[in-house]
Amino acid sequence: MTATTKQIAMATAAVVAVLSAPAFAADPGAYAFGSLGLTKYGSFDPDVTGAESEKKTSYGAKVGGGYLFDIGNFKLGGEGGAVDLGKAKFTFAGQESTVKAILGYVAAIGVLPFNDQFSMHLKLGLAAGSSKASTPVGSSTGTSVKPMYGIGGQFEISKSFGIRAELEAYEAGKKGDANDPNDFNTLAKINMVSAGIVYKFGN
């Protein structure tokens, strides 16, 4: 973990400690969030079979916002965000290569409250992403629009703030042209586990 990431994590923990108070039920309405997490490039091209070393885990971050409506005992709404998914690294013949991805998404989100403090949510949407493969002989970038989905939970620490944890699955990039040695495969499937702070407006 870099020094900057450590500082952000410590600041987040301090905010949580200061804002911890008697909890209130999450009200519907607009919200914003910021999260840090771990990412894993579960499968990606270019094929790394035969690589001397591989590192498919990285650090990620995301920011975004959304709006929820009360639908009986449930809450339904929409959410959008920007996500930096970090990078995977591998080496061939002593030369380091990387695959990294960044994207934006829009999704429908459904929230099921269990009590005044804890809720679970599901989201399903589309992510417009860019994935870049860099090797010692060059680089190639691919863009795509792919489905994304996520599952998570939220704990309310005050009327305006909550702590959110999530597992999300993304895909970004494109297949390269096998006839063009400079057009590398950049298609990446990436999972992200994250935690962060949610701020609810108007509370």
PDB file of C-alpha atoms in Angstrom:
ATOM      1  CA  MET A   1       0.000   0.000   0.000  1.00  0.00           C
ATOM      2  CA  THR A   2       1.427   3.386  -0.970  1.00  0.00           C
ATOM      3  CA  ALA A   3       1.876   6.205   1.509  1.00  0.00           C
ATOM      4  CA  THR A   4      -0.935   8.169  -0.189  1.00  0.00           C
ATOM      5  CA  THR A   5      -3.322   5.221   0.065  1.00  0.00           C
ATOM      6  CA  LYS A   6      -2.407   4.782   3.733  1.00  0.00           C
ATOM      7  CA  GLN A   7      -3.146   8.458   4.396  1.00  0.00           C
ATOM      8  CA  ILE A   8      -6.542   8.212   2.696  1.00  0.00           C
ATOM      9  CA  ALA A   9      -7.377   5.052   4.643  1.00  0.00           C
ATOM     10  CA  MET A  10      -6.369   6.714   7.953  1.00  0.00           C
ATOM     11  CA  ALA A  11      -8.425   9.805   7.121  1.00  0.00           C
ATOM     12  CA  THR A  12     -11.435   7.648   6.299  1.00  0.00           C
ATOM     13  CA  ALA A  13     -11.085   5.804   9.615  1.00  0.00           C
ATOM     14  CA  ALA A  14     -10.857   9.121  11.456  1.00  0.00           C
ATOM     15  CA  VAL A  15     -14.006  10.409   9.768  1.00  0.00           C
ATOM     16  CA  VAL A  16     -15.851   7.230  10.747  1.00  0.00           C
ATOM     17  CA  ALA A  17     -14.698   7.550  14.361  1.00  0.00           C
ATOM     18  CA  VAL A  18     -15.718  11.206  14.614  1.00  0.00           C
ATOM     19  CA  LEU A  19     -19.088  10.725  12.958  1.00  0.00           C
ATOM     20  CA  SER A  20     -20.054   7.569  14.868  1.00  0.00           C
ATOM     21  CA  ALA A  21     -23.222   8.370  16.790  1.00  0.00           C
ATOM     22  CA  PRO A  22     -26.674   6.899  17.499  1.00  0.00           C
ATOM     23  CA  ALA A  23     -27.698   5.442  14.147  1.00  0.00           C
ATOM     24  CA  PHE A  24     -30.679   6.525  12.082  1.00  0.00           C
ATOM     25  CA  ALA A  25     -32.576   4.749   9.300  1.00  0.00           C
ATOM     26  CA  ALA A  26     -31.330   5.482   5.792  1.00  0.00           C
ATOM     27  CA  ASP A  27     -33.741   7.937   4.177  1.00  0.00           C
ATOM     28  CA  PRO A  28     -34.399   7.832   0.437  1.00  0.00           C
ATOM     29  CA  GLY A  29     -32.913  10.592  -1.681  1.00  0.00           C
ATOM     30  CA  ALA A  30     -29.646  11.679  -3.237  1.00  0.00           C
ATOM     31  CA  TYR A  31     -26.288  10.382  -2.025  1.00  0.00           C
ATOM     32  CA  ALA A  32     -22.590  10.485  -2.896  1.00  0.00           C
ATOM     33  CA  PHE A  33     -19.868   7.967  -2.084  1.00  0.00           C
ATOM     34  CA  GLY A  34     -16.129   7.357  -2.189  1.00  0.00           C
ATOM     35  CA  SER A  35     -14.443   3.984  -1.740  1.00  0.00           C
ATOM     36  CA  LEU A  36     -11.036   2.292  -1.746  1.00  0.00           C
ATOM     37  CA  GLY A  37     -10.451  -1.378  -2.397  1.00  0.00           C
ATOM     38  CA  LEU A  38      -8.597  -4.321  -3.846  1.00  0.00           C
ATOM     39  CA  THR A  39      -8.938  -5.453  -7.450  1.00  0.00           C
ATOM     40  CA  LYS A  40      -8.159  -8.750  -9.137  1.00  0.00           C
ATOM     41  CA  TYR A  41      -7.674  -9.316 -12.847  1.00  0.00           C
ATOM     42  CA  GLY A  42      -9.196 -12.790 -12.912  1.00  0.00           C
ATOM     43  CA  SER A  43      -8.640 -13.331 -16.634  1.00  0.00           C
ATOM     44  CA  PHE A  44      -7.252 -11.074 -19.305  1.00  0.00           C
ATOM     45  CA  ASP A  45      -5.477 -10.987 -22.642  1.00  0.00           C
ATOM     46  CA  PRO A  46      -2.701 -10.828 -23.721  1.00  0.00           C
ATOM     47  CA  ASP A  47      -2.278 -14.422 -22.596  1.00  0.00           C
ATOM     48  CA  VAL A  48       0.265 -14.577 -19.777  1.00  0.00           C
ATOM     49  CA  THR A  49       0.941 -18.308 -20.124  1.00  0.00           C
ATOM     50  CA  GLY A  50       4.675 -18.745 -19.797  1.00  0.00           C
ATOM     51  CA  ALA A  51       5.214 -15.440 -18.013  1.00  0.00           C
ATOM     52  CA  GLU A  52       8.107 -15.467 -15.574  1.00  0.00           C
ATOM     53  CA  SER A  53       6.016 -13.726 -12.908  1.00  0.00           C
ATOM     54  CA  GLU A  54       2.472 -12.439 -12.530  1.00  0.00           C
ATOM     55  CA  LYS A  55       0.737  -9.981 -10.204  1.00  0.00           C
ATOM     56  CA  LYS A  56      -2.982  -9.849 -10.878  1.00  0.00           C
ATOM     57  CA  THR A  57      -4.036  -7.973  -7.724  1.00  0.00           C
ATOM     58  CA  SER A  58      -3.913  -4.218  -7.332  1.00  0.00           C
ATOM     59  CA  TYR A  59      -5.503  -1.270  -5.527  1.00  0.00           C
ATOM     60  CA  GLY A  60      -8.578   0.535  -6.823  1.00  0.00           C
ATOM     61  CA  ALA A  61     -10.730   3.570  -6.043  1.00  0.00           C
ATOM     62  CA  LYS A  62     -14.132   4.881  -7.045  1.00  0.00           C
ATOM     63  CA  VAL A  63     -16.393   7.893  -6.574  1.00  0.00           C
ATOM     64  CA  GLY A  64     -19.997   8.405  -7.572  1.00  0.00           C
ATOM     65  CA  GLY A  65     -23.538   9.121  -6.532  1.00  0.00           C
ATOM     66  CA  GLY A  66     -27.139   8.129  -6.961  1.00  0.00           C
ATOM     67  CA  TYR A  67     -30.759   8.564  -5.946  1.00  0.00           C
ATOM     68  CA  LEU A  68     -33.139   6.188  -4.149  1.00  0.00           C
ATOM     69  CA  PHE A  69     -36.944   6.053  -4.051  1.00  0.00           C
ATOM     70  CA  ASP A  70     -39.084   4.334  -1.405  1.00  0.00           C
ATOM     71  CA  ILE A  71     -41.045   1.406  -2.898  1.00  0.00           C
ATOM     72  CA  GLY A  72     -42.865  -0.154   0.037  1.00  0.00           C
ATOM     73  CA  ASN A  73     -40.283  -1.964   2.176  1.00  0.00           C
ATOM     74  CA  PHE A  74     -37.655  -1.591  -0.543  1.00  0.00           C
ATOM     75  CA  LYS A  75     -35.690   1.244  -2.087  1.00  0.00           C
ATOM     76  CA  LEU A  76     -35.043   1.434  -5.825  1.00  0.00           C
ATOM     77  CA  GLY A  77     -33.001   3.925  -7.774  1.00  0.00           C
ATOM     78  CA  GLY A  78     -30.087   4.661 -10.030  1.00  0.00           C
ATOM     79  CA  GLU A  79     -26.364   5.082  -9.463  1.00  0.00           C
ATOM     80  CA  GLY A  80     -23.332   6.172 -11.462  1.00  0.00           C
ATOM     81  CA  GLY A  81     -19.622   6.298 -10.779  1.00  0.00           C
ATOM     82  CA  ALA A  82     -16.047   6.450 -12.015  1.00  0.00           C
ATOM     83  CA  VAL A  83     -13.699   3.569 -11.160  1.00  0.00           C
ATOM     84  CA  ASP A  84      -9.922   3.166 -11.327  1.00  0.00           C
ATOM     85  CA  LEU A  85      -9.261  -0.584 -11.290  1.00  0.00           C
ATOM     86  CA  GLY A  86      -5.484  -0.462 -10.905  1.00  0.00           C
ATOM     87  CA  LYS A  87      -3.267  -2.747 -12.988  1.00  0.00           C
ATOM     88  CA  ALA A  88      -2.039  -6.297 -13.451  1.00  0.00           C
ATOM     89  CA  LYS A  89       1.681  -6.885 -13.995  1.00  0.00           C
ATOM     90  CA  PHE A  90       3.671  -9.701 -15.544  1.00  0.00           C
ATOM     91  CA  THR A  91       7.169 -10.195 -16.950  1.00  0.00           C
ATOM     92  CA  PHE A  92       8.579 -11.855 -20.046  1.00  0.00           C
ATOM     93  CA  ALA A  93      12.338 -12.175 -20.532  1.00  0.00           C
ATOM     94  CA  GLY A  94      12.925  -9.838 -17.615  1.00  0.00           C
ATOM     95  CA  GLN A  95      10.722  -7.093 -19.107  1.00  0.00           C
ATOM     96  CA  GLU A  96       7.686  -5.884 -17.160  1.00  0.00           C
ATOM     97  CA  SER A  97       4.327  -5.568 -18.942  1.00  0.00           C
ATOM     98  CA  THR A  98       1.051  -4.220 -17.568  1.00  0.00           C
ATOM     99  CA  VAL A  99      -2.690  -4.259 -18.163  1.00  0.00           C
ATOM    100  CA  LYS A 100      -4.670  -1.470 -16.491  1.00  0.00           C
ATOM    101  CA  ALA A 101      -8.313  -0.387 -16.670  1.00  0.00           C
ATOM    102  CA  ILE A 102     -10.456   2.625 -15.845  1.00  0.00           C
ATOM    103  CA  LEU A 103     -14.190   3.037 -16.489  1.00  0.00           C
ATOM    104  CA  GLY A 104     -17.452   4.770 -15.730  1.00  0.00           C
ATOM    105  CA  TYR A 105     -20.751   3.033 -15.042  1.00  0.00           C
ATOM    106  CA  VAL A 106     -24.497   3.596 -14.683  1.00  0.00           C
ATOM    107  CA  ALA A 107     -26.642   1.044 -12.874  1.00  0.00           C
ATOM    108  CA  ALA A 108     -30.028   0.334 -11.377  1.00  0.00           C
ATOM    109  CA  ILE A 109     -29.794  -0.341  -7.640  1.00  0.00           C
ATOM    110  CA  GLY A 110     -32.194  -2.086  -5.270  1.00  0.00           C
ATOM    111  CA  VAL A 111     -31.851  -1.796  -1.482  1.00  0.00           C
ATOM    112  CA  LEU A 112     -33.355  -4.135   1.126  1.00  0.00           C
ATOM    113  CA  PRO A 113     -33.217  -2.708   4.688  1.00  0.00           C
ATOM    114  CA  PHE A 114     -33.019  -5.306   7.469  1.00  0.00           C
ATOM    115  CA  ASN A 115     -33.338  -2.785  10.295  1.00  0.00           C
ATOM    116  CA  ASP A 116     -32.678   0.897  11.008  1.00  0.00           C
ATOM    117  CA  GLN A 117     -28.920   0.450  10.662  1.00  0.00           C
ATOM    118  CA  PHE A 118     -28.132  -2.298   8.160  1.00  0.00           C
ATOM    119  CA  SER A 119     -29.192  -2.913   4.557  1.00  0.00           C
ATOM    120  CA  MET A 120     -28.130  -5.017   1.570  1.00  0.00           C
ATOM    121  CA  HIS A 121     -28.139  -3.915  -2.056  1.00  0.00           C
ATOM    122  CA  LEU A 122     -27.817  -5.274  -5.572  1.00  0.00           C
ATOM    123  CA  LYS A 123     -26.956  -3.338  -8.696  1.00  0.00           C
ATOM    124  CA  LEU A 124     -26.887  -4.109 -12.391  1.00  0.00           C
ATOM    125  CA  GLY A 125     -25.822  -1.808 -15.174  1.00  0.00           C
ATOM    126  CA  LEU A 126     -23.429  -0.962 -17.983  1.00  0.00           C
ATOM    127  CA  ALA A 127     -19.784   0.119 -17.752  1.00  0.00           C
ATOM    128  CA  ALA A 128     -17.934   2.042 -20.452  1.00  0.00           C
ATOM    129  CA  GLY A 129     -14.299   1.154 -19.922  1.00  0.00           C
ATOM    130  CA  SER A 130     -10.827   1.564 -21.302  1.00  0.00           C
ATOM    131  CA  SER A 131      -8.086  -1.031 -20.839  1.00  0.00           C
ATOM    132  CA  LYS A 132      -4.460  -0.481 -21.842  1.00  0.00           C
ATOM    133  CA  ALA A 133      -1.848  -3.192 -22.373  1.00  0.00           C
ATOM    134  CA  SER A 134       1.742  -1.991 -22.279  1.00  0.00           C
ATOM    135  CA  THR A 135       4.706  -4.187 -23.247  1.00  0.00           C
ATOM    136  CA  PRO A 136       8.396  -3.508 -23.892  1.00  0.00           C
ATOM    137  CA  VAL A 137       7.655  -3.269 -27.640  1.00  0.00           C
ATOM    138  CA  GLY A 138       4.625  -0.985 -27.488  1.00  0.00           C
ATOM    139  CA  SER A 139       1.125  -0.471 -26.125  1.00  0.00           C
ATOM    140  CA  SER A 140      -2.492  -0.793 -27.208  1.00  0.00           C
ATOM    141  CA  THR A 141      -5.719   0.627 -25.791  1.00  0.00           C
ATOM    142  CA  GLY A 142      -9.201  -0.841 -26.182  1.00  0.00           C
ATOM    143  CA  THR A 143     -12.578   0.558 -25.194  1.00  0.00           C
ATOM    144  CA  SER A 144     -15.901  -1.197 -24.695  1.00  0.00           C
ATOM    145  CA  VAL A 145     -19.353  -1.050 -23.110  1.00  0.00           C
ATOM    146  CA  LYS A 146     -20.005  -4.161 -21.023  1.00  0.00           C
ATOM    147  CA  PRO A 147     -22.483  -5.278 -18.336  1.00  0.00           C
ATOM    148  CA  MET A 148     -21.465  -4.835 -14.698  1.00  0.00           C
ATOM    149  CA  TYR A 149     -23.016  -6.030 -11.458  1.00  0.00           C
ATOM    150  CA  GLY A 150     -22.433  -5.731  -7.739  1.00  0.00           C
ATOM    151  CA  ILE A 151     -23.641  -6.792  -4.311  1.00  0.00           C
ATOM    152  CA  GLY A 152     -23.003  -5.066  -1.019  1.00  0.00           C
ATOM    153  CA  GLY A 153     -24.139  -3.862   2.364  1.00  0.00           C
ATOM    154  CA  GLN A 154     -24.384  -0.553   4.194  1.00  0.00           C
ATOM    155  CA  PHE A 155     -24.240   0.338   7.885  1.00  0.00           C
ATOM    156  CA  GLU A 156     -25.643   3.701   9.002  1.00  0.00           C
ATOM    157  CA  ILE A 157     -23.388   5.542  11.449  1.00  0.00           C
ATOM    158  CA  SER A 158     -25.484   8.731  11.534  1.00  0.00           C
ATOM    159  CA  LYS A 159     -28.456  10.268   9.753  1.00  0.00           C
ATOM    160  CA  SER A 160     -26.189  11.629   7.019  1.00  0.00           C
ATOM    161  CA  PHE A 161     -23.331   9.122   6.826  1.00  0.00           C
ATOM    162  CA  GLY A 162     -22.998   5.406   6.204  1.00  0.00           C
ATOM    163  CA  ILE A 163     -20.268   2.830   5.623  1.00  0.00           C
ATOM    164  CA  ARG A 164     -20.608   0.765   2.440  1.00  0.00           C
ATOM    165  CA  ALA A 165     -18.831  -2.467   1.471  1.00  0.00           C
ATOM    166  CA  GLU A 166     -19.200  -4.031  -1.988  1.00  0.00           C
ATOM    167  CA  LEU A 167     -18.109  -6.753  -4.385  1.00  0.00           C
ATOM    168  CA  GLU A 168     -18.375  -5.743  -8.044  1.00  0.00           C
ATOM    169  CA  ALA A 169     -17.536  -7.360 -11.377  1.00  0.00           C
ATOM    170  CA  TYR A 170     -16.409  -5.349 -14.411  1.00  0.00           C
ATOM    171  CA  GLU A 171     -15.091  -5.953 -17.906  1.00  0.00           C
ATOM    172  CA  ALA A 172     -13.165  -3.530 -20.101  1.00  0.00           C
ATOM    173  CA  GLY A 173     -11.112  -3.449 -23.289  1.00  0.00           C
ATOM    174  CA  LYS A 174     -11.250  -5.316 -26.582  1.00  0.00           C
ATOM    175  CA  LYS A 175      -9.807  -8.259 -28.448  1.00  0.00           C
ATOM    176  CA  GLY A 176      -6.796  -7.343 -30.555  1.00  0.00           C
ATOM    177  CA  ASP A 177      -6.247  -7.958 -34.244  1.00  0.00           C
ATOM    178  CA  ALA A 178      -4.289 -11.209 -34.570  1.00  0.00           C
ATOM    179  CA  ASN A 179      -2.880  -9.959 -37.890  1.00  0.00           C
ATOM    180  CA  ASP A 180      -1.521  -6.744 -36.383  1.00  0.00           C
ATOM    181  CA  PRO A 181       1.461  -7.295 -34.040  1.00  0.00           C
ATOM    182  CA  ASN A 182       0.957  -3.788 -32.602  1.00  0.00           C
ATOM    183  CA  ASP A 183      -2.725  -4.330 -31.745  1.00  0.00           C
ATOM    184  CA  PHE A 184      -2.581  -6.244 -28.434  1.00  0.00           C
ATOM    185  CA  ASN A 185      -5.518  -7.869 -26.716  1.00  0.00           C
ATOM    186  CA  THR A 186      -6.626  -5.611 -23.872  1.00  0.00           C
ATOM    187  CA  LEU A 187      -9.823  -7.374 -22.779  1.00  0.00           C
ATOM    188  CA  ALA A 188      -9.851  -7.633 -18.969  1.00  0.00           C
ATOM    189  CA  LYS A 189     -12.338  -9.078 -16.475  1.00  0.00           C
ATOM    190  CA  ILE A 190     -11.807  -7.473 -13.089  1.00  0.00           C
ATOM    191  CA  ASN A 191     -13.396  -7.977  -9.664  1.00  0.00           C
ATOM    192  CA  MET A 192     -13.249  -5.264  -7.004  1.00  0.00           C
ATOM    193  CA  VAL A 193     -13.818  -5.532  -3.254  1.00  0.00           C
ATOM    194  CA  SER A 194     -14.166  -2.086  -1.684  1.00  0.00           C
ATOM    195  CA  ALA A 195     -15.284  -0.142   1.380  1.00  0.00           C
ATOM    196  CA  GLY A 196     -15.971   3.532   1.835  1.00  0.00           C
ATOM    197  CA  ILE A 197     -18.149   6.383   3.068  1.00  0.00           C
ATOM    198  CA  VAL A 198     -21.631   7.341   1.811  1.00  0.00           C
ATOM    199  CA  TYR A 199     -22.994  10.857   2.357  1.00  0.00           C
ATOM    200  CA  LYS A 200     -26.788  11.324   2.150  1.00  0.00           C
ATOM    201  CA  PHE A 201     -27.961  14.789   1.105  1.00  0.00           C
ATOM    202  CA  GLY A 202     -30.816  16.595   2.770  1.00  0.00           C
ATOM    203  CA  ASN A 203     -30.599  14.849   6.148  1.00  0.00           C
TER     204      ASN A 203
END
